[in-house]
C-alpha atoms as a printed R data frame, in Angstrom:
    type eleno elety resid chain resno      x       y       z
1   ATOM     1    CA   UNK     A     1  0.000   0.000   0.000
2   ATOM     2    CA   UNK     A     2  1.397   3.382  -0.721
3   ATOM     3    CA   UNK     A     3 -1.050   5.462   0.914
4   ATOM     4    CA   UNK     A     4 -3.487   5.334   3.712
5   ATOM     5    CA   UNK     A     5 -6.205   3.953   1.786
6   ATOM     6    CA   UNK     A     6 -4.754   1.018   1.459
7   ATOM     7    CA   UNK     A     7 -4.646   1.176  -2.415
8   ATOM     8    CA   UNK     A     8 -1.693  -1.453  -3.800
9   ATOM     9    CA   UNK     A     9 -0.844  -1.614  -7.361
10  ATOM    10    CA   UNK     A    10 -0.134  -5.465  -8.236
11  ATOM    11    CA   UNK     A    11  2.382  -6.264 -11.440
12  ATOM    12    CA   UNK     A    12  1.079  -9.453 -12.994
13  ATOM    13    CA   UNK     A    13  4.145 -11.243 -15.101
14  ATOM    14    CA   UNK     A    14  5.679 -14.440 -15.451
15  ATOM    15    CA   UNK     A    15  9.182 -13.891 -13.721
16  ATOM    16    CA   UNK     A    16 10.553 -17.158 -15.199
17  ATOM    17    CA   UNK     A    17  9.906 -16.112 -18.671
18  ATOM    18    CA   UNK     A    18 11.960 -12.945 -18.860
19  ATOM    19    CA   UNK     A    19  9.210 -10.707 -17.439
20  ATOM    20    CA   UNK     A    20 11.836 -10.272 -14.447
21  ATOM    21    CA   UNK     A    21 13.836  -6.647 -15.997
22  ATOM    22    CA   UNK     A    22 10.243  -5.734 -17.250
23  ATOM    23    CA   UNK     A    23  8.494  -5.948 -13.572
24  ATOM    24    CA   UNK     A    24 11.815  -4.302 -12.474
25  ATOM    25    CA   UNK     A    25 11.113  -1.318 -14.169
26  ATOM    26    CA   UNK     A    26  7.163  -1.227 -12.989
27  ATOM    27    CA   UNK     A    27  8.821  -1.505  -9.370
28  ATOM    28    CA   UNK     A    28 11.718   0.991 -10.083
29  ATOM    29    CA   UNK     A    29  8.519   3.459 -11.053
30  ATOM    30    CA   UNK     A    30  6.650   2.954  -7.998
31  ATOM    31    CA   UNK     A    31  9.588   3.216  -5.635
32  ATOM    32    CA   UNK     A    32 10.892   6.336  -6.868
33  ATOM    33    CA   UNK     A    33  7.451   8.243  -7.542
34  ATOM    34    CA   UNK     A    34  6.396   6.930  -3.862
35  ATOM    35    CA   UNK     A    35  9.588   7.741  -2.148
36  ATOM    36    CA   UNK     A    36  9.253  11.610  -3.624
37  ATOM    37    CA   UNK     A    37  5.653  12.087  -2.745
38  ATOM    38    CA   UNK     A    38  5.989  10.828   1.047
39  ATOM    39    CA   UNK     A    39  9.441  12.600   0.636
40  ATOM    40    CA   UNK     A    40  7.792  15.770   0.466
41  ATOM    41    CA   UNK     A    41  5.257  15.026   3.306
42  ATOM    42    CA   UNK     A    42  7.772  13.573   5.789
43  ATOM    43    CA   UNK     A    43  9.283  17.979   5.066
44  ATOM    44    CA   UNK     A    44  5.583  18.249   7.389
45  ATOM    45    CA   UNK     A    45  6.469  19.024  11.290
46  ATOM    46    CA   UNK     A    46  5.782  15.486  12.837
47  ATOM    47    CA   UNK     A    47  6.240  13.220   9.428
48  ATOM    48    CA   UNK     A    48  9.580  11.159   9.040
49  ATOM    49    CA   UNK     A    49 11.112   9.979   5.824
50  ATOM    50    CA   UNK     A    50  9.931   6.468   4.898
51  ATOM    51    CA   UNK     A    51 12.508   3.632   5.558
52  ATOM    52    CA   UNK     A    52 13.345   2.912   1.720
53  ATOM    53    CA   UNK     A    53 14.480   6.262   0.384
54  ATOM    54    CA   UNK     A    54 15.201   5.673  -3.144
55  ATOM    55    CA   UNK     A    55 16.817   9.633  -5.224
56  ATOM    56    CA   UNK     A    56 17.046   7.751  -8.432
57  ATOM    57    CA   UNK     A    57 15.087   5.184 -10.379
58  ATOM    58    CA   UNK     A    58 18.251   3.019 -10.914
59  ATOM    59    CA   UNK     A    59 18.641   2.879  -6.987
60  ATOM    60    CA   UNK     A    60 14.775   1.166  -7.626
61  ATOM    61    CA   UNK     A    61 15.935  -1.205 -10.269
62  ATOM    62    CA   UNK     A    62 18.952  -2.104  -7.739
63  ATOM    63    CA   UNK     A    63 16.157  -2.437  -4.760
64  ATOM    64    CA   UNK     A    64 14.410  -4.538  -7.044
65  ATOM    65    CA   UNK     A    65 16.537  -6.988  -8.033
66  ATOM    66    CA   UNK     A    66 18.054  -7.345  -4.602
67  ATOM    67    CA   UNK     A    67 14.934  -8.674  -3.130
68  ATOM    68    CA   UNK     A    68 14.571 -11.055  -6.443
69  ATOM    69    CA   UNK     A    69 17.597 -12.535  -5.082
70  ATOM    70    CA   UNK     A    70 19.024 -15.675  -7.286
71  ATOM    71    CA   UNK     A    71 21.250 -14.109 -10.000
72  ATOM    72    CA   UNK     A    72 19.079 -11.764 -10.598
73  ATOM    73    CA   UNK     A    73 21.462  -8.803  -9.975
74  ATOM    74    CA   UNK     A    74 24.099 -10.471 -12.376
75  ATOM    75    CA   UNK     A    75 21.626 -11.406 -14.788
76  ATOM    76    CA   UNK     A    76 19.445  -8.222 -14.846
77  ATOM    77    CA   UNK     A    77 22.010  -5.473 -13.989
78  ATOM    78    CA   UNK     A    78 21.590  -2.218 -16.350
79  ATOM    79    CA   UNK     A    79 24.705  -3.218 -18.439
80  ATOM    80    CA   UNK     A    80 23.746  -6.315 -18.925
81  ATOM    81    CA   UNK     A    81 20.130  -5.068 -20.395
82  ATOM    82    CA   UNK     A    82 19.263  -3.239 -23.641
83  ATOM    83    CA   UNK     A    83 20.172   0.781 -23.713
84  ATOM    84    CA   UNK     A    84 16.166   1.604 -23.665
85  ATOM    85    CA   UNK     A    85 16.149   0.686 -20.009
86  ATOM    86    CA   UNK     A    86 18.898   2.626 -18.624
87  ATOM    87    CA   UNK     A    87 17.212   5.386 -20.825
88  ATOM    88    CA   UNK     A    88 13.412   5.051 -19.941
89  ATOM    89    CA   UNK     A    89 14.841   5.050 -16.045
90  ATOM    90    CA   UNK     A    90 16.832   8.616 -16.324
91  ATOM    91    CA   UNK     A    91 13.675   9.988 -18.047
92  ATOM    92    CA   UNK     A    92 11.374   8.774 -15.158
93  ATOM    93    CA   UNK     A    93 13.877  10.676 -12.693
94  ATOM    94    CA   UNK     A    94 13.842  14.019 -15.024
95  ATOM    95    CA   UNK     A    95  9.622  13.483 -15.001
96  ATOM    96    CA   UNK     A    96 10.253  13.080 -10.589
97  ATOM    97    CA   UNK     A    97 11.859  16.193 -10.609
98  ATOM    98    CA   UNK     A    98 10.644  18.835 -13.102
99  ATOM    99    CA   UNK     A    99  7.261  17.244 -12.473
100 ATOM   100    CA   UNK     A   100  6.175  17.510 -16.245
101 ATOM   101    CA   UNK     A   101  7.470  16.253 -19.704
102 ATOM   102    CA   UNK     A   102 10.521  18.397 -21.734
103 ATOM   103    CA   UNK     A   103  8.016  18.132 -24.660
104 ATOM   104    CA   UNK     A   104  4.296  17.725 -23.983
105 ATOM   105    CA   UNK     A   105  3.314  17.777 -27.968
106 ATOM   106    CA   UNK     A   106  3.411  14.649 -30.094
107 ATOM   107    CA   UNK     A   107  5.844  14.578 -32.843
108 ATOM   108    CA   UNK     A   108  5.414  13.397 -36.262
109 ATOM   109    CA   UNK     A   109  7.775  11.058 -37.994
110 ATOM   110    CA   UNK     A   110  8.013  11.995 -41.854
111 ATOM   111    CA   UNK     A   111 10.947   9.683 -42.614
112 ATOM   112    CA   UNK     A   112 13.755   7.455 -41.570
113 ATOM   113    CA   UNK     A   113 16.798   5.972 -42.597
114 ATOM   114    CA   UNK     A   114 18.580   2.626 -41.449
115 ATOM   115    CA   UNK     A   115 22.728   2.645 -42.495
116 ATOM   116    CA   UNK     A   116 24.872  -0.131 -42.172
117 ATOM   117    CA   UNK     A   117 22.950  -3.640 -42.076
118 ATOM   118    CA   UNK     A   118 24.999  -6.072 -44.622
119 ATOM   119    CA   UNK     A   119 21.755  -7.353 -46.118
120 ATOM   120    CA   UNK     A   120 20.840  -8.119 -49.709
121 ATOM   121    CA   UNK     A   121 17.065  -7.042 -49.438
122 ATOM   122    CA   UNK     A   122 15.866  -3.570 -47.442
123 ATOM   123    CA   UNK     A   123 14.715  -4.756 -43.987
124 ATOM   124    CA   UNK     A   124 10.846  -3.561 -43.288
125 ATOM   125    CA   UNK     A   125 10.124  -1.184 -41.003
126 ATOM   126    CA   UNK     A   126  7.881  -0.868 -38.504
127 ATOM   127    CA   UNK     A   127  6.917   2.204 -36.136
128 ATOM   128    CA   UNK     A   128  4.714   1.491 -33.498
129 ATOM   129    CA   UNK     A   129  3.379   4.767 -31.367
130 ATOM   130    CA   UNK     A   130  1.539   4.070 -27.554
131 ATOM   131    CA   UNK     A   131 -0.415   6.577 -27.949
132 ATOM   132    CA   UNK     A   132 -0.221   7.757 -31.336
133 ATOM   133    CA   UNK     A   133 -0.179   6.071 -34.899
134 ATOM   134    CA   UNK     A   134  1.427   2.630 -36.147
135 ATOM   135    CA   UNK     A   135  2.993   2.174 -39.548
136 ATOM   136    CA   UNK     A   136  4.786  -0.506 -41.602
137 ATOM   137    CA   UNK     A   137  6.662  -0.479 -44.568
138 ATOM   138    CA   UNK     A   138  4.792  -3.728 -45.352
139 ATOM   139    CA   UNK     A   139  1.661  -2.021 -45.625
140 ATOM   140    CA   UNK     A   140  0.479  -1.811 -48.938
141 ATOM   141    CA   UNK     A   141  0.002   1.936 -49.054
142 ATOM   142    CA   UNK     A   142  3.615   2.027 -48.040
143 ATOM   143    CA   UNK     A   143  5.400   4.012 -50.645
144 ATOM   144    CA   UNK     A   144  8.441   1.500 -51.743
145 ATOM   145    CA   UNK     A   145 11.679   1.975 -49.599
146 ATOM   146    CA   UNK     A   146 14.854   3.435 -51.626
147 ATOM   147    CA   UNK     A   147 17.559   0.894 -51.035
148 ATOM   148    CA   UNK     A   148 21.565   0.734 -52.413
149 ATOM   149    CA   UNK     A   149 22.436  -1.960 -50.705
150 ATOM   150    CA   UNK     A   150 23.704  -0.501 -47.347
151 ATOM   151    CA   UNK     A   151 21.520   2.185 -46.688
152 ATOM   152    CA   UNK     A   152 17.569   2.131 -46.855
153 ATOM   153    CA   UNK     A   153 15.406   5.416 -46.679
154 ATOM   154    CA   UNK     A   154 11.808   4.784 -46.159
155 ATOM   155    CA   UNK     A   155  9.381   7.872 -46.611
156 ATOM   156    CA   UNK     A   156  6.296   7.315 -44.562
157 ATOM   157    CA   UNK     A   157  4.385   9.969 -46.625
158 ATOM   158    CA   UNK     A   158  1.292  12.074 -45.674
159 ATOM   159    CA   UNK     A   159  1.857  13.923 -42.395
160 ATOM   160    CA   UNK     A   160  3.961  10.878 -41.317
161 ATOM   161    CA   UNK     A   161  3.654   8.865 -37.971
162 ATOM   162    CA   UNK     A   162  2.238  10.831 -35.490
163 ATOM   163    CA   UNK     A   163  4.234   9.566 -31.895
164 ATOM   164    CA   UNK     A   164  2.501  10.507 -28.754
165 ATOM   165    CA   UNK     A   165  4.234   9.413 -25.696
166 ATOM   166    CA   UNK     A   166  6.451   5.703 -25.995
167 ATOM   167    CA   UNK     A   167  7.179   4.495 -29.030
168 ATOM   168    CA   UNK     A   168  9.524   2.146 -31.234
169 ATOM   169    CA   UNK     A   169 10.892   1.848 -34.354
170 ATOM   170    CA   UNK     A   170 11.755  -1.782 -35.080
171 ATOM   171    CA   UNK     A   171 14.190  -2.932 -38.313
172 ATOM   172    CA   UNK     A   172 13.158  -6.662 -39.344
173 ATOM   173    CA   UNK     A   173 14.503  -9.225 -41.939
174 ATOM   174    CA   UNK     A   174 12.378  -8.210 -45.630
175 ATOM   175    CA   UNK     A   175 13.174  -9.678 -48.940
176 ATOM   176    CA   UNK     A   176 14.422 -13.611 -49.654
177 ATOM   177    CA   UNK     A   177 14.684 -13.899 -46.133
178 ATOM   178    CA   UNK     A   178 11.223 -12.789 -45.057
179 ATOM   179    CA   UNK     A   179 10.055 -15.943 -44.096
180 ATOM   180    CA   UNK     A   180 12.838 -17.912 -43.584
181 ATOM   181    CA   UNK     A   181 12.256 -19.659 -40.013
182 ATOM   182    CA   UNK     A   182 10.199 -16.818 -39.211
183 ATOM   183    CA   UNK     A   183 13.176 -15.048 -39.373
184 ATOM   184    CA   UNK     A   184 11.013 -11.982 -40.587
185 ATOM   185    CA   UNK     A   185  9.535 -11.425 -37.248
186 ATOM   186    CA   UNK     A   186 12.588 -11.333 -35.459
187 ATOM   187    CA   UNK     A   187 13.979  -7.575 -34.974
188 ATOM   188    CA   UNK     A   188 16.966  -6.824 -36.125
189 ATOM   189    CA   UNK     A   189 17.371  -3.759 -34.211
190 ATOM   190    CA   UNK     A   190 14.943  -1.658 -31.959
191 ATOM   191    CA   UNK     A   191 15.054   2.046 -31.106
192 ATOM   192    CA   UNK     A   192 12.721   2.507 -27.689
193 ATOM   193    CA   UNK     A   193 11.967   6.225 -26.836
194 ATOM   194    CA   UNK     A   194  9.825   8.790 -25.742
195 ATOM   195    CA   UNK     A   195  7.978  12.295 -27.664
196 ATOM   196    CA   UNK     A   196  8.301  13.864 -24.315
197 ATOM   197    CA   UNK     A   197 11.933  13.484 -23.836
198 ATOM   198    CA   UNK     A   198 12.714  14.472 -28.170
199 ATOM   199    CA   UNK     A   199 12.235  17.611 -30.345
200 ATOM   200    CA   UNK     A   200 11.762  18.771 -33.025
201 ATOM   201    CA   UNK     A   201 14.399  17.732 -36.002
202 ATOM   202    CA   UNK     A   202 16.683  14.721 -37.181
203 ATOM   203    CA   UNK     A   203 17.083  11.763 -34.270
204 ATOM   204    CA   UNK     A   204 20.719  10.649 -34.722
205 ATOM   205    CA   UNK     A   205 20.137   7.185 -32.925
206 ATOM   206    CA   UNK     A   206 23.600   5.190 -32.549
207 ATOM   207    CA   UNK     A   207 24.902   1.945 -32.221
208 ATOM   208    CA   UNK     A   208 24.758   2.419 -28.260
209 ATOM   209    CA   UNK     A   209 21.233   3.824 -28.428
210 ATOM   210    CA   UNK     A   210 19.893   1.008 -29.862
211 ATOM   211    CA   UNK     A   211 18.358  -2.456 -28.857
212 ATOM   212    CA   UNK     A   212 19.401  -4.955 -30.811
């Protein structure tokens, strides 16, 4: 319970399957918005400062998988885990703290460009927006990615992709080797992010930006 109307907010997953860093992150949220709220009423004369004070959402994650015990905190640690975690964890401790977004408008995503896969077909795209828009470069009203063999640039036409909130832009096998062992719905590589924490103008995602 975080308050004293006994209100508790249960995280269903299946730890054994991989859910573990996911749940982690649900906890790390929880911990750190909790420990700032009754943070500021323990500043009341009479209050104290709750037990578990946790300044940063990574000290959460580190909470976390301490009381997960096993090897989880081998397994699970934030170097160990994609980029988009360490990532979504700093933005949740900007969010604490400035209590509001950098950039409350959605964004619109009018093209993109993938560089340096050695494949022989373009890879598909696919952009998929919480709470905005989806898009594919499968879709049949796609207009046809331009390809040279290293670098594909997909124009997603119209007023683009509108992102509002999390999204991701996932790069899958396309071509000969669509279907090969389902190979096609495997990503390839995965940029995670947030319109609140972006602005307007080119996103220059690197290697170390990127879940792959």
């Amino acid at each position: 319970a975080l308050d004293d109307s006994g209100r508790t907010l249960v995280v269903v997953g299946d730890l054994a399957a991989g859910d573990r860093a996911r749940c982690g992150l649900a906890v790390s949220a929880i911990l750190r918005v909790a420990s700032a709220v009754l943070g500021q009423a323990a500043a009341a004369p009479g209050q104290q400062l709750p037990q578990l004070r946790i300044d940063a959402a990574a000290e959460g994650f580190g909470a976390y998988l301490r009381a997960v015990g096993g090897d989880a905190e081998r397994a699970l640690s934030l170097e160990r885990l994609p980029p988009s975690f360490g990532r979504g964890l700093k933005h949740l401790d900007f969010s604490v703290e400035a209590r509001c977004l950098p950039n409350p408008r959605p964004l619109a995503l009018l093209g993109a460009s993938v560089r340096g896969l050695p494949l022989s077909d373009a890879p598909v795209l696919d952009v998929c927006s919480v709470g905005g828009a989806s898009w594919s470069s499968e879709a049949p009203s796609a207009p046809p990615a331009e390809w040279d063999g290293d670098e594909a640039f997909y124009a997603l036409g119209g007023d683009g992709c509108v992102l509002r909130g999390d999204f991701a832009v996932v790069v899958r096998f396309g071509g000969r080797y669509r279907d090969v062992g389902g190979a096609g719905q495997a990503p390839i590589a995965r940029y995670v992010a947030s319109s609140g924490f972006l602005c307007d103008g080119a996103i220059d995602a690197r290697a170390g930006e990127i879940d792959v």
